[in-house]
Coordinates of C-alpha atoms in Angstrom, one line a residue:
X1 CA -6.0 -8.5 76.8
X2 CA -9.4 -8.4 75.5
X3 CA -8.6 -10.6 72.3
X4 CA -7.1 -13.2 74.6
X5 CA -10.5 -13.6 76.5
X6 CA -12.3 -13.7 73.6
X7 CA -9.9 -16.0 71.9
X8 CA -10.1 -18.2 75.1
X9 CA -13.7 -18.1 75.6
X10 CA -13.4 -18.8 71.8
X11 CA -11.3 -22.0 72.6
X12 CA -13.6 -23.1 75.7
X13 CA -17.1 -22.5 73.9
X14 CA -15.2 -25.0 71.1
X15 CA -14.2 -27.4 73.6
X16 CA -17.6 -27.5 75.2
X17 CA -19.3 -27.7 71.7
X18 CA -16.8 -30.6 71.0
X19 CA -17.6 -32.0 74.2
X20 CA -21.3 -32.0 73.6
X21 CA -21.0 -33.5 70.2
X22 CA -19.2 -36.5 71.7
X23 CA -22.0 -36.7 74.0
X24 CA -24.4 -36.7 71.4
X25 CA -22.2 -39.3 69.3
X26 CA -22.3 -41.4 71.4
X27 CA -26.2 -41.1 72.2
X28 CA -26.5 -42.1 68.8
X29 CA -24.5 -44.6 68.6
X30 CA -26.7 -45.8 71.8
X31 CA -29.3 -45.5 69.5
X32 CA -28.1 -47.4 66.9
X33 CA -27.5 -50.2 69.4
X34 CA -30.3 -50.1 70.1
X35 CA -32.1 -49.7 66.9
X36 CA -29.7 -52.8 66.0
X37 CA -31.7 -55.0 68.6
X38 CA -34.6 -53.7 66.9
X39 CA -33.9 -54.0 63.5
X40 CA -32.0 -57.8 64.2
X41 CA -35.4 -58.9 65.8
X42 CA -37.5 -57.4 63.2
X43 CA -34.8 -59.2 60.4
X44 CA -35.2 -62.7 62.3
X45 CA -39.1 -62.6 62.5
X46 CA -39.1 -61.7 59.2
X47 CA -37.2 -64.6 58.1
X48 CA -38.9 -66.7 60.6
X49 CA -41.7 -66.2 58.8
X50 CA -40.5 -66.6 55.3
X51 CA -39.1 -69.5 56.4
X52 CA -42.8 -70.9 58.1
X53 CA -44.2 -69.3 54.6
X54 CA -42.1 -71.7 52.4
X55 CA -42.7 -74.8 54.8
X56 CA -46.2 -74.3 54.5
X57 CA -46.4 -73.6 50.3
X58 CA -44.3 -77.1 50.2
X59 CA -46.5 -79.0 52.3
X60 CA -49.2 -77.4 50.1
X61 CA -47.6 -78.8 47.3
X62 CA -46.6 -82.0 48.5
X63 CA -50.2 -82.0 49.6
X64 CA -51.0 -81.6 45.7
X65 CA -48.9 -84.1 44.6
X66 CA -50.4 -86.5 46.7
X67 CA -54.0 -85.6 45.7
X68 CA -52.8 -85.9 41.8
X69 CA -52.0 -89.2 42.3
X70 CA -54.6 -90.9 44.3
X71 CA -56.7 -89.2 41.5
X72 CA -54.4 -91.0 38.4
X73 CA -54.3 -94.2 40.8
X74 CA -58.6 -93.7 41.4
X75 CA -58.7 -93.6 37.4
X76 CA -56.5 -96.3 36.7
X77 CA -58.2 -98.7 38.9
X78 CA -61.5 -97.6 37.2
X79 CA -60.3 -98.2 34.0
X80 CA -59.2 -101.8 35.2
X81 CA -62.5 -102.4 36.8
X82 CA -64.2 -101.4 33.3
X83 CA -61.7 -103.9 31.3
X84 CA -63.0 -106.7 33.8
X85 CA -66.7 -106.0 33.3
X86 CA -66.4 -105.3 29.7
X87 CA -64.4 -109.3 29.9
X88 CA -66.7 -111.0 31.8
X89 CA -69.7 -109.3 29.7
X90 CA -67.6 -110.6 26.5
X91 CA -67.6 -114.2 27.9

């Protein structure tokens, strides 16, 4: 009689524990819902701002570009300016 007990009590304390790690599986997996939003809203701000980071070096680039060539275009009409002078002088 007393092994049954303690094979029953056995049994229930192992249902109980199993019933308690369910509970806490699923807490967890709460958590990892959770931890999801988290982590999704951290990913997308992240890439919001890689994304705002390259948008703003190609701008800077383009910005660049732009300044290169109003600086070739300020040199070349220089240039042409001098050839003029230099013709008119020569006349």
């Amino acid at each position: 009689e007393e092994k049954e007990e303690k094979e029953k009590g056995g049994r229930g304390r192992g249902e109980g524990g199993g019933g308690e790690g369910e509970e806490k599986e699923k807490e967890k997996e709460g958590g990892r819902g959770e931890g999801g939003e988290e982590e999704k809203k951290k990913k997308k701000k992240k890439k919001k701002k890689k994304k705002k980071k390259k948008k703003k070096k190609k701008k800077k680039k383009k910005k660049e570009k732009k300044k290169k060539k109003m600086k070739k275009e300020k040199k070349k009409k220089e240039e042409e300016e001098e050839e003029e002078k230099e013709e008119k002088e020569g006349k």
